[in-house]
Amino acid sequence: MGRYRPFRGPRFRRTAVPAAVALLLAALCAGTGPDRPAAGSVRENFDPATVQQLDAAIAKIMKQTGMPGLDIGLWMPGRGVYEKSFGVADRQTGAPMKSDLYSRIGSVTKTFTVTGVLQLVDQGKAGLDDPISRYVSGVPGGDAVTLRQLADMRSGLFDYTADEKWLAGVRADPHRAYTPRRLVDVAFRHPPNFEPGAKWDYSNTNTVLLGMLIEKVSGQSLGDYLREHVFAPLELNDTSLPGDGAMPDPHAHGYTDFTPKGTVADATNWNPSWAWAAGGIVSDLDDLHTWAPALADGRLLTKKTQAERLRTLPIGVIPGASYGLGILDFNGWLGHNGELPGYETIAAQLPAEKATLVVLVNSDIDYQGKNLSGLIGNAVTSIVTPDHLWPAPVGTAKK
């Protein structure tokens, strides 16, 4: 996207990388190092050749990038299941990654927050074309910025995570707590980037405002609202929006270089309040396996509102990539990616093949400027859905 954000949206390159050259399967199963499946964390029934290709592609990327650990699930009716954990969850102890470990999911959070807003639309408590000024005060040009434009990233509002002074403060004190109002006030110190609706531009400010709207309209905290109206109906019992930096157990440790000097740190218990409605949720592989198809088929919404959600428009970055109401469409894959210091995530559904892909990485340390989950997503889809590629990440340097 050209500038670093502590919880980022999509970053792409214009051409997909080819699938990794196959390695020996025996080498993969020799232990539980960073490029090998963790013992007891393997479920597969794809044909052996496809399994070998997937194992080899993932192993190659992990070796190249130094990725500590990875949980991956690929479920394709009629073809098979590929569910594995690779590498380590804790570099200090060497504990292996496992599929039941909690992880921070970054901007995949946006899919939950916008679903909450759309539920309120279904109930007649809010309208997609309502101005945000009706619900939240102080928004620059808020009378002309609609809920729809916030949800589809076309509001023009400045992204508070692009404020360099604010970023320096987060780096210096990642345990500091932030209120939603304080976050949007950082954004409001800057003029809008463009007139509402003029173009697509990813801004975490948009989703924080939508979280504030949910609290205003429902009278509940965002965490309570999502738990009652989004998590509980789907039995997402391992998904939550924490109120502090504590991670539930058991969890994967997350590693980042989002530090004042770019040194590597364990970000596991950093306070995610500065991500909140835009990136603060914790979940696991199984819950995201449930969530991705529910998001794509709209089972928590009316058909009319789900149709509005899926009315995606090109984002202007690469062909085949478009954005709807809190949902990405990457060459037919519907869902979102996410990134928070220490963690990266993909959760998506391919309706054309009823396939679900979930990727959880316990690091956000880029490889040659490319995010790790995107490398995995592109390599995996190059093998199993070559006509529906998850875009390869673009190489960009962090500031």
mmCIF file of N, CA, C and O in Angstrom, residues 6 14 25 74 77-79 82 85 94 115 130-131 190 235 277 280 324 379 385:
data_model
loop_
_atom_site.group_PDB
_atom_site.id
_atom_site.type_symbol
_atom_site.label_atom_id
_atom_site.label_comp_id
_atom_site.label_asym_id
_atom_site.label_seq_id
_atom_site.Cartn_x
_atom_site.Cartn_y
_atom_site.Cartn_z
ATOM 1 N N PRO A 6 0.512 -0.267 11.371
ATOM 2 C CA PRO A 6 0.667 -1.331 12.344
ATOM 3 C C PRO A 6 -0.389 -2.413 12.227
ATOM 4 O O PRO A 6 -0.220 -3.492 12.743
ATOM 5 N N ARG A 14 1.633 -6.948 -9.112
ATOM 6 C CA ARG A 14 0.784 -7.058 -10.302
ATOM 7 C C ARG A 14 0.828 -8.442 -10.942
ATOM 8 O O ARG A 14 -0.062 -8.817 -11.675
ATOM 9 N N LEU A 25 9.351 -34.783 0.559
ATOM 10 C CA LEU A 25 8.396 -34.870 1.664
ATOM 11 C C LEU A 25 9.060 -35.416 2.921
ATOM 12 O O LEU A 25 8.745 -35.015 4.037
ATOM 13 N N LEU A 74 -7.096 -25.536 4.717
ATOM 14 C CA LEU A 74 -7.689 -25.429 3.385
ATOM 15 C C LEU A 74 -8.723 -26.540 3.272
ATOM 16 O O LEU A 74 -8.392 -27.725 3.385
ATOM 17 N N PRO A 77 -14.557 -29.070 -0.474
ATOM 18 C CA PRO A 77 -15.464 -30.213 -0.646
ATOM 19 C C PRO A 77 -15.223 -30.915 -1.975
ATOM 20 O O PRO A 77 -15.119 -30.279 -3.028
ATOM 21 N N GLY A 78 -15.131 -32.229 -1.897
ATOM 22 C CA GLY A 78 -14.894 -33.013 -3.101
ATOM 23 C C GLY A 78 -13.437 -33.194 -3.444
ATOM 24 O O GLY A 78 -13.089 -34.045 -4.268
ATOM 25 N N ARG A 79 -12.551 -32.388 -2.819
ATOM 26 C CA ARG A 79 -11.125 -32.520 -3.099
ATOM 27 C C ARG A 79 -10.325 -32.895 -1.862
ATOM 28 O O ARG A 79 -9.391 -33.683 -1.948
ATOM 29 N N TYR A 82 -6.731 -29.881 4.029
ATOM 30 C CA TYR A 82 -5.304 -29.739 4.328
ATOM 31 C C TYR A 82 -5.222 -28.818 5.536
ATOM 32 O O TYR A 82 -5.437 -27.607 5.427
ATOM 33 N N SER A 85 -0.005 -27.487 11.079
ATOM 34 C CA SER A 85 0.741 -26.482 11.833
ATOM 35 C C SER A 85 2.225 -26.696 11.557
ATOM 36 O O SER A 85 2.709 -27.834 11.594
ATOM 37 N N GLY A 94 10.661 -23.238 22.190
ATOM 38 C CA GLY A 94 10.597 -24.181 21.081
ATOM 39 C C GLY A 94 9.278 -24.911 20.977
ATOM 40 O O GLY A 94 9.140 -25.860 20.190
ATOM 41 N N THR A 115 -20.085 -6.396 9.785
ATOM 42 C CA THR A 115 -21.253 -7.265 9.918
ATOM 43 C C THR A 115 -22.185 -6.734 11.009
ATOM 44 O O THR A 115 -23.417 -6.717 10.844
ATOM 45 N N ASP A 130 -26.894 6.853 5.558
ATOM 46 C CA ASP A 130 -26.903 7.860 6.615
ATOM 47 C C ASP A 130 -25.538 8.519 6.720
ATOM 48 O O ASP A 130 -24.508 7.845 6.548
ATOM 49 N N PRO A 131 -25.471 9.815 7.047
ATOM 50 C CA PRO A 131 -24.171 10.437 7.310
ATOM 51 C C PRO A 131 -23.650 10.008 8.671
ATOM 52 O O PRO A 131 -24.421 9.833 9.621
ATOM 53 N N HIS A 190 -5.887 15.887 10.561
ATOM 54 C CA HIS A 190 -5.483 15.972 9.157
ATOM 55 C C HIS A 190 -6.708 16.229 8.286
ATOM 56 O O HIS A 190 -7.785 15.692 8.553
ATOM 57 N N GLU A 235 -21.498 -19.814 17.130
ATOM 58 C CA GLU A 235 -20.725 -20.601 18.094
ATOM 59 C C GLU A 235 -19.223 -20.395 17.916
ATOM 60 O O GLU A 235 -18.429 -21.340 17.985
ATOM 61 N N ALA A 277 -11.829 -1.713 16.762
ATOM 62 C CA ALA A 277 -12.804 -2.190 15.775
ATOM 63 C C ALA A 277 -12.175 -2.508 14.429
ATOM 64 O O ALA A 277 -12.756 -3.232 13.612
ATOM 65 N N GLY A 280 -8.570 -5.501 16.409
ATOM 66 C CA GLY A 280 -8.247 -5.980 17.740
ATOM 67 C C GLY A 280 -8.711 -7.371 18.119
ATOM 68 O O GLY A 280 -8.438 -7.822 19.236
ATOM 69 N N GLY A 324 -15.866 -4.509 -1.104
ATOM 70 C CA GLY A 324 -17.262 -4.224 -0.831
ATOM 71 C C GLY A 324 -17.418 -3.581 0.528
ATOM 72 O O GLY A 324 -16.603 -2.748 0.931
ATOM 73 N N ALA A 379 1.053 -18.808 -2.826
ATOM 74 C CA ALA A 379 1.646 -20.103 -3.164
ATOM 75 C C ALA A 379 0.614 -21.216 -3.096
ATOM 76 O O ALA A 379 0.554 -22.082 -3.979
ATOM 77 N N THR A 385 -5.987 -23.618 -6.626
ATOM 78 C CA THR A 385 -7.002 -22.854 -7.383
ATOM 79 C C THR A 385 -6.297 -21.883 -8.329
ATOM 80 O O THR A 385 -6.428 -20.664 -8.198
#
